[in-house]
Tab-separated table of C-alpha atoms in Angstrom:
chain	number	residue	atom	x	y	z
A	1	UNK	CA	-140.869	168.458	108.443
A	2	UNK	CA	-138.341	170.358	110.770
A	3	UNK	CA	-136.186	170.515	107.795
A	4	UNK	CA	-138.847	172.364	106.047
A	5	UNK	CA	-139.454	174.770	108.672
A	6	UNK	CA	-135.919	175.737	108.625
A	7	UNK	CA	-135.939	176.202	104.959
A	8	UNK	CA	-139.152	178.265	104.793
A	9	UNK	CA	-137.451	180.526	107.389
A	10	UNK	CA	-134.262	180.777	105.384
A	11	UNK	CA	-136.382	181.608	102.243
A	12	UNK	CA	-138.354	184.630	104.272
A	13	UNK	CA	-134.941	185.670	105.740
A	14	UNK	CA	-133.505	185.862	102.103
A	15	UNK	CA	-136.867	187.680	100.833
A	16	UNK	CA	-136.184	190.220	103.516
A	17	UNK	CA	-132.736	190.754	102.853
A	18	UNK	CA	-132.981	191.155	99.174
A	19	UNK	CA	-135.815	193.918	100.057
A	20	UNK	CA	-133.925	195.728	102.501
A	21	UNK	CA	-130.883	195.691	99.934
A	22	UNK	CA	-133.107	197.046	96.867
A	23	UNK	CA	-134.432	199.859	99.562
A	24	UNK	CA	-130.754	200.770	100.450
A	25	UNK	CA	-129.845	201.023	96.860
A	26	UNK	CA	-132.748	203.074	95.780
A	27	UNK	CA	-131.983	205.550	98.728
A	28	UNK	CA	-128.557	205.905	98.192
A	29	UNK	CA	-129.271	206.389	94.538
A	30	UNK	CA	-132.011	209.186	95.127
A	31	UNK	CA	-130.577	210.672	98.224
A	32	UNK	CA	-134.325	209.799	99.960
A	33	UNK	CA	-135.012	209.233	103.466
A	34	UNK	CA	-131.148	210.221	104.560
A	35	UNK	CA	-130.654	212.638	106.877
A	36	UNK	CA	-128.218	215.544	106.013
A	37	UNK	CA	-124.927	215.216	108.111
A	38	UNK	CA	-123.858	217.788	110.053
A	39	UNK	CA	-120.559	218.383	108.280
A	40	UNK	CA	-123.049	219.122	104.928
A	41	UNK	CA	-124.181	222.471	106.454
A	42	UNK	CA	-123.754	225.184	103.825
A	43	UNK	CA	-121.274	227.888	104.851
A	44	UNK	CA	-122.766	231.163	105.806
A	45	UNK	CA	-122.058	234.620	103.918
A	46	UNK	CA	-120.443	237.405	106.166
A	47	UNK	CA	-119.906	240.825	105.436
A	48	UNK	CA	-117.363	241.385	107.743
A	49	UNK	CA	-113.848	240.857	105.626
A	50	UNK	CA	-112.484	238.164	107.454
A	51	UNK	CA	-113.885	235.651	109.750
A	52	UNK	CA	-113.110	232.378	111.864
A	53	UNK	CA	-114.351	229.794	113.991
A	54	UNK	CA	-113.085	227.203	115.950
A	55	UNK	CA	-114.232	224.236	117.839
A	56	UNK	CA	-112.807	224.532	121.376
A	57	UNK	CA	-112.621	221.077	122.039
A	58	UNK	CA	-109.788	220.267	119.902
A	59	UNK	CA	-108.754	223.548	118.364
A	60	UNK	CA	-109.892	222.477	114.758
A	61	UNK	CA	-111.362	225.251	112.323
A	62	UNK	CA	-114.893	225.437	111.644
A	63	UNK	CA	-114.877	228.239	109.065
A	64	UNK	CA	-112.171	230.243	107.568
A	65	UNK	CA	-112.498	233.944	105.611
A	66	UNK	CA	-109.136	235.292	105.533
A	67	UNK	CA	-108.645	233.958	108.583
A	68	UNK	CA	-104.876	234.691	108.426
A	69	UNK	CA	-104.741	237.730	107.132
A	70	UNK	CA	-103.292	240.749	109.638
A	71	UNK	CA	-105.829	243.668	110.511
A	72	UNK	CA	-106.444	246.059	112.699
A	73	UNK	CA	-108.025	244.939	115.525
A	74	UNK	CA	-109.688	247.790	117.682
A	75	UNK	CA	-110.372	246.967	121.139
A	76	UNK	CA	-110.293	243.618	120.694
A	77	UNK	CA	-106.457	244.137	122.061
A	78	UNK	CA	-108.244	244.367	125.435
A	79	UNK	CA	-108.251	240.866	125.647
A	80	UNK	CA	-104.720	240.523	125.703
A	81	UNK	CA	-104.398	243.582	128.245
A	82	UNK	CA	-106.583	241.831	130.591
A	83	UNK	CA	-104.848	238.551	129.876
A	84	UNK	CA	-101.464	239.920	131.001
A	85	UNK	CA	-102.961	241.751	133.931
A	86	UNK	CA	-104.470	238.495	134.937
A	87	UNK	CA	-101.263	236.521	134.522
A	88	UNK	CA	-99.231	238.649	137.260
A	89	UNK	CA	-97.764	236.736	139.726
A	90	UNK	CA	-99.172	237.641	143.286
A	91	UNK	CA	-101.994	239.358	141.814
A	92	UNK	CA	-104.155	241.361	144.139
A	93	UNK	CA	-107.786	242.127	142.521
A	94	UNK	CA	-108.711	244.531	145.404
A	95	UNK	CA	-105.391	246.348	145.269
A	96	UNK	CA	-106.636	250.100	144.761
A	97	UNK	CA	-105.108	252.069	141.924
A	98	UNK	CA	-105.795	255.857	141.654
A	99	UNK	CA	-106.861	257.495	138.610
A	100	UNK	CA	-104.636	260.157	137.311
A	101	UNK	CA	-105.334	263.124	134.889
A	102	UNK	CA	-102.993	261.554	132.479
A	103	UNK	CA	-105.702	258.758	131.655
A	104	UNK	CA	-108.359	261.377	131.380
A	105	UNK	CA	-106.486	263.285	129.098
A	106	UNK	CA	-105.610	260.446	126.942
A	107	UNK	CA	-109.166	259.492	126.189
A	108	UNK	CA	-110.204	263.170	125.203
A	109	UNK	CA	-107.215	263.374	122.830
A	110	UNK	CA	-107.983	260.303	121.167
A	111	UNK	CA	-111.881	260.521	121.407
A	112	UNK	CA	-111.662	257.117	123.125
A	113	UNK	CA	-114.342	254.892	124.718
A	114	UNK	CA	-114.144	255.306	128.253
A	115	UNK	CA	-115.306	253.950	131.803
A	116	UNK	CA	-115.911	257.537	132.733
A	117	UNK	CA	-113.296	257.002	135.584
A	118	UNK	CA	-112.908	260.025	137.779
A	119	UNK	CA	-109.224	261.734	138.266
A	120	UNK	CA	-108.330	261.041	142.133
A	121	UNK	CA	-110.882	257.883	142.857
A	122	UNK	CA	-109.180	255.049	143.826
A	123	UNK	CA	-110.283	251.949	142.111
A	124	UNK	CA	-109.707	248.222	142.563
A	125	UNK	CA	-108.196	246.149	139.644
A	126	UNK	CA	-111.184	244.257	139.729
A	127	UNK	CA	-113.061	246.948	138.905
A	128	UNK	CA	-110.614	247.981	136.145
A	129	UNK	CA	-111.080	244.575	134.406
A	130	UNK	CA	-115.005	245.196	134.317
A	131	UNK	CA	-114.510	248.850	133.054
A	132	UNK	CA	-111.866	247.661	130.567
A	133	UNK	CA	-114.135	245.110	129.219
A	134	UNK	CA	-117.548	245.972	129.205
A	135	UNK	CA	-117.769	249.590	128.330
A	136	UNK	CA	-114.423	248.890	126.859
A	137	UNK	CA	-112.661	251.909	128.612
A	138	UNK	CA	-109.629	253.245	127.374
A	139	UNK	CA	-108.864	255.106	130.479
A	140	UNK	CA	-109.351	251.416	132.464
A	141	UNK	CA	-106.712	250.151	130.165
A	142	UNK	CA	-104.138	252.700	130.528
A	143	UNK	CA	-104.666	252.625	134.338
A	144	UNK	CA	-103.881	248.891	134.007
A	145	UNK	CA	-100.774	249.091	132.115
A	146	UNK	CA	-99.384	252.000	134.018
A	147	UNK	CA	-100.103	250.057	136.858
A	148	UNK	CA	-98.988	246.494	135.866
A	149	UNK	CA	-95.769	247.944	133.406
A	150	UNK	CA	-92.355	248.285	135.049
A	151	UNK	CA	-90.040	251.461	134.963
A	152	UNK	CA	-90.092	254.923	136.591
A	153	UNK	CA	-92.019	256.940	134.421
A	154	UNK	CA	-95.462	256.279	133.284
A	155	UNK	CA	-94.021	256.336	129.595
A	156	UNK	CA	-91.461	253.225	130.568
A	157	UNK	CA	-94.130	251.410	132.440
A	158	UNK	CA	-96.669	251.528	129.567
A	159	UNK	CA	-93.778	250.622	127.196
A	160	UNK	CA	-93.070	247.213	129.363
A	161	UNK	CA	-96.725	246.514	129.634
A	162	UNK	CA	-96.931	246.396	125.870
A	163	UNK	CA	-94.215	244.397	125.871
A	164	UNK	CA	-95.537	242.016	127.864
A	165	UNK	CA	-98.240	241.699	125.551
A	166	UNK	CA	-96.035	240.685	122.839
A	167	UNK	CA	-94.402	238.484	124.987
A	168	UNK	CA	-97.508	236.495	125.577
A	169	UNK	CA	-98.752	236.422	122.202
A	170	UNK	CA	-95.330	234.646	121.029
A	171	UNK	CA	-95.809	232.337	124.022
A	172	UNK	CA	-98.898	231.592	122.809
A	173	UNK	CA	-97.769	230.985	118.859
A	174	UNK	CA	-99.668	233.910	117.551
A	175	UNK	CA	-97.179	234.286	114.960
A	176	UNK	CA	-99.585	237.167	113.034
A	177	UNK	CA	-100.152	239.294	116.178
A	178	UNK	CA	-98.447	242.443	117.206
A	179	UNK	CA	-99.284	245.025	119.629
A	180	UNK	CA	-98.257	248.696	119.788
A	181	UNK	CA	-100.977	249.629	122.203
A	182	UNK	CA	-102.761	248.812	125.220
A	183	UNK	CA	-106.230	249.265	124.415
A	184	UNK	CA	-106.161	248.900	120.257
A	185	UNK	CA	-105.731	252.672	119.360
A	186	UNK	CA	-102.623	251.540	117.667
A	187	UNK	CA	-99.772	253.155	115.883
A	188	UNK	CA	-99.464	251.465	112.573
A	189	UNK	CA	-98.358	248.210	114.115
A	190	UNK	CA	-101.143	246.761	116.132
A	191	UNK	CA	-102.515	243.859	114.288
A	192	UNK	CA	-103.912	240.487	114.596
A	193	UNK	CA	-106.025	237.896	112.570
A	194	UNK	CA	-109.238	236.232	113.244
A	195	UNK	CA	-107.332	233.030	114.011
A	196	UNK	CA	-104.999	234.485	116.345
A	197	UNK	CA	-107.456	236.150	118.554
A	198	UNK	CA	-109.616	233.322	118.490
A	199	UNK	CA	-106.703	231.322	119.795
A	200	UNK	CA	-106.226	233.896	122.154
A	201	UNK	CA	-109.940	234.210	123.421
A	202	UNK	CA	-109.760	230.859	123.937
A	203	UNK	CA	-106.514	230.833	126.129
A	204	UNK	CA	-107.762	233.999	127.999
A	205	UNK	CA	-110.977	232.394	128.879
A	206	UNK	CA	-108.968	229.567	130.976
A	207	UNK	CA	-108.911	231.980	133.559
A	208	UNK	CA	-112.027	232.171	135.973
A	209	UNK	CA	-111.885	235.921	137.002
A	210	UNK	CA	-111.828	236.660	133.058
A	211	UNK	CA	-114.795	233.967	132.546
A	212	UNK	CA	-117.048	236.097	135.155
A	213	UNK	CA	-116.005	239.415	133.780
A	214	UNK	CA	-116.717	239.218	129.684
A	215	UNK	CA	-120.092	237.316	130.857
A	216	UNK	CA	-121.428	240.046	132.666
A	217	UNK	CA	-123.909	242.200	131.032
A	218	UNK	CA	-123.753	245.483	133.538
A	219	UNK	CA	-121.569	246.076	136.388
A	220	UNK	CA	-121.725	249.281	138.919
A	221	UNK	CA	-118.622	250.007	140.840
A	222	UNK	CA	-118.263	251.558	143.830
A	223	UNK	CA	-114.846	253.644	144.092
A	224	UNK	CA	-113.390	255.598	146.957
A	225	UNK	CA	-113.066	259.576	146.174
A	226	UNK	CA	-110.216	262.139	147.244
A	227	UNK	CA	-111.848	262.449	150.278
A	228	UNK	CA	-112.659	258.632	151.301
A	229	UNK	CA	-116.239	258.762	150.723
A	230	UNK	CA	-117.655	256.366	148.225
A	231	UNK	CA	-118.660	256.961	144.871
A	232	UNK	CA	-121.616	255.009	143.422
A	233	UNK	CA	-120.276	255.026	139.334
A	234	UNK	CA	-122.613	254.693	136.433
A	235	UNK	CA	-123.217	251.404	135.516
A	236	UNK	CA	-121.354	249.835	132.855
A	237	UNK	CA	-122.817	248.228	130.133
A	238	UNK	CA	-121.367	244.863	128.153
A	239	UNK	CA	-120.656	246.395	124.332
A	240	UNK	CA	-121.537	242.345	123.529
A	241	UNK	CA	-124.780	242.467	122.357
A	242	UNK	CA	-124.658	238.550	121.920
A	243	UNK	CA	-125.164	238.739	125.634
A	244	UNK	CA	-128.423	239.411	125.477
A	245	UNK	CA	-129.572	238.100	122.061
A	246	UNK	CA	-127.745	234.768	121.251
A	247	UNK	CA	-128.445	231.678	123.427
A	248	UNK	CA	-125.181	230.217	125.182
A	249	UNK	CA	-123.173	233.394	124.575
A	250	UNK	CA	-120.202	233.159	127.137
A	251	UNK	CA	-117.862	236.193	125.964
A	252	UNK	CA	-115.679	237.920	124.986
A	253	UNK	CA	-114.882	241.290	123.514
A	254	UNK	CA	-116.025	243.836	120.973
A	255	UNK	CA	-113.768	246.224	119.212
A	256	UNK	CA	-114.147	249.241	116.422
A	257	UNK	CA	-112.111	252.029	114.433
A	258	UNK	CA	-111.789	253.752	111.631
A	259	UNK	CA	-109.262	251.414	110.314
A	260	UNK	CA	-110.894	248.481	111.947
A	261	UNK	CA	-114.097	248.495	111.175
A	262	UNK	CA	-116.148	246.589	113.464
A	263	UNK	CA	-114.820	243.817	114.971
A	264	UNK	CA	-116.428	240.770	117.546
A	265	UNK	CA	-114.620	238.051	119.363
A	266	UNK	CA	-117.056	235.697	120.201
A	267	UNK	CA	-117.799	232.287	122.500
A	268	UNK	CA	-120.786	230.418	122.927
A	269	UNK	CA	-121.721	226.911	124.610
A	270	UNK	CA	-124.640	224.780	123.459
A	271	UNK	CA	-125.557	221.042	124.598
A	272	UNK	CA	-121.770	220.567	126.121
A	273	UNK	CA	-120.060	221.944	122.950
A	274	UNK	CA	-118.022	225.608	122.870
A	275	UNK	CA	-117.606	227.589	119.746
A	276	UNK	CA	-115.081	230.527	119.389
A	277	UNK	CA	-114.874	232.792	116.666
A	278	UNK	CA	-113.854	236.209	115.527
A	279	UNK	CA	-115.090	238.754	112.968
A	280	UNK	CA	-113.066	241.372	111.771
A	281	UNK	CA	-113.987	244.875	109.508
A	282	UNK	CA	-117.715	244.259	109.429
A	283	UNK	CA	-119.444	247.327	108.766
A	284	UNK	CA	-121.511	248.273	111.735
A	285	UNK	CA	-122.234	246.894	115.069
A	286	UNK	CA	-125.434	245.006	114.080
A	287	UNK	CA	-123.845	243.451	111.333
A	288	UNK	CA	-120.631	242.254	113.276
A	289	UNK	CA	-123.563	240.793	115.589
A	290	UNK	CA	-125.239	238.969	112.669
A	291	UNK	CA	-122.045	237.871	111.222
A	292	UNK	CA	-121.037	236.308	114.576
A	293	UNK	CA	-124.614	234.644	114.834
A	294	UNK	CA	-124.083	233.293	111.443
A	295	UNK	CA	-120.824	231.727	112.265
A	296	UNK	CA	-122.061	230.275	115.571
A	297	UNK	CA	-125.084	228.573	113.993
A	298	UNK	CA	-122.434	227.294	111.401
A	299	UNK	CA	-120.070	225.951	113.863
A	300	UNK	CA	-122.925	224.186	115.994
A	301	UNK	CA	-124.360	222.582	112.935
A	302	UNK	CA	-120.709	221.284	111.882
A	303	UNK	CA	-120.083	219.831	115.388
A	304	UNK	CA	-124.000	218.269	115.205
């Protein structure tokens, strides 16, 4: 009797196992009832001529379009400008820099983006970093290059600073990157790639001051005038529209120019996962943001 019961259980178990086996076979054959794995997410189409997305946890590429093709980078160059400044030994972020007429003349002559710094004002290094990264001030970039380059003349100091930018690029292994300017307004030899810029941004974001600056939407600086009074500057607004339109965005920098087109180096964190990426040579500011969002969505979908 007991044996019979055991046999009955065996029989039931066999029938159940067979049923499971048949069902599994049908599912495998038809694809029914199966969840689409994250890795099967469809790669998006972007308007930008080049793009790259990376899993920040391990540096693995998640998307690539002409990712190693050298292109003009516009003001995304300023990521390296800030990184070089923040890498200075014994850096005092509260040190004051007097704004020179040369900085103002420079942005006027180049029609460059500006933080609207006022000649004679004393501005801290910290404030200059905000002026560099939020409104993309080429005047702020010039002031920082002049401050942190070495040499007895302004031209020598600027050349020295750009040299530091290229030294840092080599140290980071950015083999397809070269700078000939402190702000992206190059002279024919200022270029990088989506992959290199993404790696640069990931490295720069290891610095807490850099992270704080690039995730800030607006900033109002109080500078010291020639007479010693306090001037409240006009509010600087971050040109990275993803900060207000894509949940989890943590940075990092826009760029644009006749040669560069519209560029964006971006980063976002969701559910404990961080994705970095770059789009170069998109068609306008709205489109570069759209391209970036598509790549972020794809990156997070790939990570599951």
